[in-house]
Amino acid sequence: KNEVEQSPQNLTAQEGEFITINCSYSVGISALHWLQQHPGGGIVSLFMLSSGKKKHGRLIATINIQEKHSSLHITASHPRDSAVYICAVDADKLIFGTGTRLQVFP
Amino acid sequence: DTAVSQTPKYLVTQMGNDKSIKCEQNLGHDTMYWYKQDSKKFLKIMFSYNNKELIINETVPNRFSPKSPDKAHLNLHINSLELGDSAVYFCASSQQPTGAGNTIYFGEGSWLTVV
C-alpha cells in the first residue's frame, strides 16, 4: 500500500463541472503539496498546505491533519484544466501519490 | 527567465553509454533535488543537496552520481546506462530542505530514452 493514495485515478468532466480530487496519507507530514503536470510538460506547484484551506482562482485546496486527508477542488472546470494532478506529502522527503488524470471536455 | 532549467530536454542514447543531465536554478535557493518519473508516471526522490552537501540519497544504483559544484547547480551523471534507466528526470529546488514545508519549484524534465 502506498503511503500516499489518490482518488480517482482518472476523471472526465464536462466543462463547467465542479471537480474534486482526494488524497489520503499514512505518514506524519510537515506539509502537503498539490502539483499539476500537463502532457509533455513540466510540473507546477499549485498549493502547499499545512492546515486549513487555500484558494487560488478557481482552485481550492483543503487539508484535515487529524484525518490525514486533503482535497483539491476545481470550480467551473475548463478544458485547459486537463492535466495530471499529483498530491505529494512532505515527510522529510517528498512522497508522491500516483496522480489523477483529469480530462475536461467542452 | 526560467527559474529551474535543465538540459537536455530530450536524450536518446545506447545502452552502456555515460550521460549527464545538467540543472541550474536562479531562485537563490539552498536546496536542490533530482526526481525520477517512471513509465507509470510515478515520481520518486533520488537525491537532495543542501548548500552543496548531499542530504538525501535514496536507494539508487551507484551508476547514478549527482554533483553540485555550487548552490545553483546540481548535475546528474549516469554511467553504463541500462534500458530501465529510461524515464523522465526532474530537477527541483526549494529555499530549505523538505521537512521545512517549502514550496518546490520543478524544472521542465529531461526525457531519457535508452535503446
Short mmCIF file of C-alpha atoms in Angstrom, two decimals:
data_model
loop_
_atom_site.label_atom_id
_atom_site.label_comp_id
_atom_site.label_asym_id
_atom_site.label_seq_id
_atom_site.Cartn_x
_atom_site.Cartn_y
_atom_site.Cartn_z
CA LYS A 1 0.00 0.00 0.00
CA ASN A 2 1.36 3.41 -0.98
CA GLU A 3 1.91 5.93 1.78
CA VAL A 4 0.01 8.46 -0.35
CA GLU A 5 -3.20 7.39 -2.05
CA GLN A 6 -5.11 9.48 -4.54
CA SER A 7 -8.59 9.03 -5.94
CA PRO A 8 -9.86 8.83 -8.51
CA GLN A 9 -7.05 7.72 -10.81
CA ASN A 10 -8.88 9.03 -13.86
CA LEU A 11 -11.58 11.64 -14.10
CA THR A 12 -13.52 13.03 -17.03
CA ALA A 13 -15.79 16.03 -16.79
CA GLN A 14 -17.83 18.39 -18.89
CA GLU A 15 -16.76 22.00 -18.99
CA GLY A 16 -18.25 23.88 -16.08
CA GLU A 17 -18.45 20.92 -13.71
CA PHE A 18 -17.15 21.01 -10.14
CA ILE A 19 -14.19 18.65 -9.69
CA THR A 20 -12.86 17.03 -6.52
CA ILE A 21 -9.66 15.03 -6.23
CA ASN A 22 -8.85 13.33 -2.94
CA CYS A 23 -5.57 12.47 -1.26
CA SER A 24 -5.04 10.34 1.84
CA TYR A 25 -1.72 9.68 3.51
CA SER A 26 -0.45 7.48 6.30
CA VAL A 27 2.72 9.22 7.48
CA GLY A 28 3.46 12.27 9.62
CA ILE A 29 3.96 15.34 7.47
CA SER A 30 5.04 18.96 7.73
CA ALA A 31 3.09 19.99 4.63
CA LEU A 32 1.17 18.70 1.66
CA HIS A 33 1.64 19.82 -1.94
CA TRP A 34 -0.71 19.76 -4.87
CA LEU A 35 1.11 19.70 -8.21
CA GLN A 36 -0.07 19.93 -11.80
CA GLN A 37 1.57 18.21 -14.75
CA HIS A 38 0.46 18.91 -18.31
CA PRO A 39 1.10 16.32 -21.03
CA GLY A 40 4.69 16.54 -22.19
CA GLY A 41 5.32 19.34 -19.78
CA GLY A 42 6.89 20.13 -16.51
CA ILE A 43 5.45 20.12 -13.02
CA VAL A 44 3.95 23.20 -11.43
CA SER A 45 3.27 23.66 -7.75
CA LEU A 46 -0.35 24.69 -7.18
CA PHE A 47 -0.57 24.71 -3.40
CA MET A 48 1.40 23.96 -0.29
CA LEU A 49 -0.75 23.36 2.79
CA SER A 50 -0.04 22.61 6.40
CA SER A 51 -3.54 23.35 7.70
CA GLY A 52 -6.94 24.64 6.70
CA LYS A 53 -7.77 25.84 3.24
CA LYS A 54 -6.19 27.81 0.39
CA LYS A 55 -7.80 29.32 -2.70
CA HIS A 56 -6.23 30.47 -5.94
CA GLY A 57 -8.61 31.49 -8.68
CA ARG A 58 -10.89 28.53 -9.41
CA LEU A 59 -8.75 26.14 -7.38
CA ILE A 60 -9.33 25.35 -3.72
CA ALA A 61 -7.26 23.02 -1.58
CA THR A 62 -8.16 21.80 1.88
CA ILE A 63 -6.39 19.63 4.40
CA ASN A 64 -7.53 17.83 7.54
CA ILE A 65 -4.41 16.92 9.51
CA GLN A 66 -6.26 14.76 12.05
CA GLU A 67 -7.86 12.66 9.33
CA LYS A 68 -4.73 12.74 7.14
CA HIS A 69 -6.73 13.79 4.14
CA SER A 70 -6.64 16.56 1.58
CA SER A 71 -8.87 17.56 -1.31
CA LEU A 72 -8.30 19.65 -4.41
CA HIS A 73 -11.40 21.27 -5.87
CA ILE A 74 -11.75 22.93 -9.25
CA THR A 75 -14.80 25.10 -9.71
CA ALA A 76 -16.23 25.79 -13.17
CA SER A 77 -13.80 23.39 -14.83
CA HIS A 78 -12.37 24.27 -18.24
CA PRO A 79 -10.62 22.19 -20.91
CA ARG A 80 -7.35 23.93 -20.07
CA ASP A 81 -7.56 22.30 -16.61
CA SER A 82 -6.91 18.94 -18.30
CA ALA A 83 -3.73 17.63 -16.71
CA VAL A 84 -2.42 15.17 -14.15
CA TYR A 85 -2.83 16.39 -10.58
CA ILE A 86 -0.38 14.98 -8.09
CA CYS A 87 -0.55 15.03 -4.31
CA ALA A 88 2.81 14.96 -2.51
CA VAL A 89 3.43 14.94 1.23
CA ASP A 90 6.47 16.47 2.85
CA ALA A 91 7.75 13.85 5.28
CA ASP A 92 11.40 14.97 5.35
CA LYS A 93 11.34 13.97 1.71
CA LEU A 94 8.51 14.33 -0.78
CA ILE A 95 6.37 11.21 -1.14
CA PHE A 96 4.12 11.34 -4.17
CA GLY A 97 0.72 9.94 -4.94
CA THR A 98 0.16 8.18 -8.24
CA GLY A 99 -1.65 11.16 -9.73
CA THR A 100 -5.15 11.81 -11.04
CA ARG A 101 -5.56 12.26 -14.77
CA LEU A 102 -8.28 14.85 -15.42
CA GLN A 103 -9.83 15.44 -18.82
CA VAL A 104 -12.33 18.25 -19.22
CA PHE A 105 -14.36 18.23 -22.43
CA PRO A 106 -16.04 21.28 -23.97
CA ASP B 1 13.99 33.68 -17.21
CA THR B 2 13.28 30.05 -16.33
CA ALA B 3 13.57 29.51 -12.59
CA VAL B 4 14.79 25.91 -12.76
CA SER B 5 16.28 24.90 -16.08
CA GLN B 6 17.60 21.52 -17.06
CA THR B 7 19.35 20.29 -20.17
CA PRO B 8 18.97 18.39 -22.34
CA LYS B 9 15.19 18.15 -22.58
CA TYR B 10 15.39 15.01 -24.70
CA LEU B 11 18.16 12.44 -24.78
CA VAL B 12 18.26 9.19 -26.72
CA THR B 13 21.33 7.05 -26.14
CA GLN B 14 22.54 3.48 -26.39
CA MET B 15 22.92 1.02 -23.54
CA GLY B 16 26.29 1.20 -21.90
CA ASN B 17 26.87 4.87 -22.61
CA ASP B 18 27.57 7.51 -19.97
CA LYS B 19 25.45 10.67 -19.98
CA SER B 20 24.88 13.77 -17.89
CA ILE B 21 21.86 15.96 -17.25
CA LYS B 22 22.53 19.48 -16.04
CA CYS B 23 20.35 21.62 -13.80
CA GLU B 24 20.55 25.25 -12.78
CA GLN B 25 18.28 27.38 -10.60
CA ASN B 26 18.26 31.17 -10.44
CA LEU B 27 16.00 31.45 -7.40
CA GLY B 28 18.75 31.70 -4.84
CA HIS B 29 17.56 28.51 -3.17
CA ASP B 30 19.75 26.45 -0.87
CA THR B 31 18.31 23.03 -1.73
CA MET B 32 18.15 21.12 -4.99
CA TYR B 33 16.73 17.72 -5.90
CA TRP B 34 16.63 15.07 -8.57
CA TYR B 35 13.39 13.13 -9.01
CA LYS B 36 12.69 10.23 -11.36
CA GLN B 37 9.31 9.69 -13.04
CA ASP B 38 8.88 6.16 -14.34
CA SER B 39 6.78 4.87 -17.21
CA LYS B 40 3.73 4.75 -14.95
CA LYS B 41 4.22 8.45 -14.19
CA PHE B 42 5.18 7.73 -10.58
CA LEU B 43 7.59 10.25 -9.09
CA LYS B 44 10.28 9.38 -6.59
CA ILE B 45 13.12 11.26 -4.95
CA MET B 46 16.63 10.26 -5.96
CA PHE B 47 18.93 12.83 -4.38
CA SER B 48 18.82 16.08 -2.48
CA TYR B 49 21.59 18.60 -1.86
CA ASN B 50 21.56 21.46 0.61
CA ASN B 51 24.30 24.07 0.23
CA LYS B 52 26.27 21.66 -1.96
CA GLU B 53 26.06 18.85 0.61
CA LEU B 54 24.24 15.58 -0.05
CA ILE B 55 21.36 15.19 2.40
CA ILE B 56 19.09 12.62 0.76
CA ASN B 57 20.41 9.63 -1.13
CA GLU B 58 17.66 7.14 -1.84
CA THR B 59 18.27 3.58 -2.92
CA VAL B 60 19.65 4.45 -6.31
CA PRO B 61 22.23 2.36 -8.23
CA ASN B 62 25.71 3.80 -7.77
CA ARG B 63 25.83 4.28 -11.55
CA PHE B 64 23.96 7.49 -10.74
CA SER B 65 26.20 10.19 -9.33
CA PRO B 66 25.00 13.71 -8.52
CA LYS B 67 27.41 16.61 -8.45
CA SER B 68 26.79 20.06 -7.04
CA PRO B 69 29.58 22.49 -7.99
CA ASP B 70 27.71 25.32 -6.28
CA LYS B 71 24.32 26.04 -4.72
CA ALA B 72 22.77 26.97 -8.05
CA HIS B 73 23.75 23.81 -9.92
CA LEU B 74 23.03 20.12 -9.47
CA ASN B 75 24.07 17.79 -12.24
CA LEU B 76 23.24 14.12 -12.63
CA HIS B 77 25.74 11.78 -14.22
CA ILE B 78 24.70 8.28 -15.21
CA ASN B 79 27.27 5.59 -16.07
CA SER B 80 26.71 2.43 -18.07
CA LEU B 81 23.14 3.27 -18.99
CA GLU B 82 20.58 0.45 -18.90
CA LEU B 83 17.20 0.10 -20.57
CA GLY B 84 15.49 0.51 -17.20
CA ASP B 85 17.00 3.95 -16.80
CA SER B 86 14.60 5.25 -19.41
CA ALA B 87 12.43 7.76 -17.59
CA VAL B 88 11.81 11.44 -17.12
CA TYR B 89 14.21 13.08 -14.68
CA PHE B 90 13.09 16.23 -12.93
CA CYS B 91 15.33 18.70 -11.20
CA ALA B 92 13.77 20.87 -8.49
CA SER B 93 14.73 23.41 -5.87
CA SER B 94 13.40 24.94 -2.66
CA GLN B 95 14.57 27.56 -0.20
CA GLN B 96 15.14 24.98 2.54
CA PRO B 97 15.14 21.17 2.59
CA THR B 98 11.89 19.22 2.53
CA GLY B 99 10.59 18.83 6.04
CA ALA B 100 10.52 22.60 6.42
CA GLY B 101 7.33 22.96 4.39
CA ASN B 102 8.73 24.95 1.46
CA THR B 103 7.29 25.38 -2.00
CA ILE B 104 9.16 23.24 -4.50
CA TYR B 105 9.98 24.54 -7.98
CA PHE B 106 10.42 21.95 -10.72
CA GLY B 107 12.29 22.05 -13.98
CA GLU B 108 10.69 21.03 -17.27
CA GLY B 109 12.03 17.50 -17.11
CA SER B 110 14.61 15.58 -19.15
CA TRP B 111 13.23 12.69 -21.20
CA LEU B 112 15.87 9.95 -21.27
CA THR B 113 15.43 7.01 -23.63
CA VAL B 114 17.96 4.21 -23.58
CA VAL B 115 17.93 1.96 -26.64
#
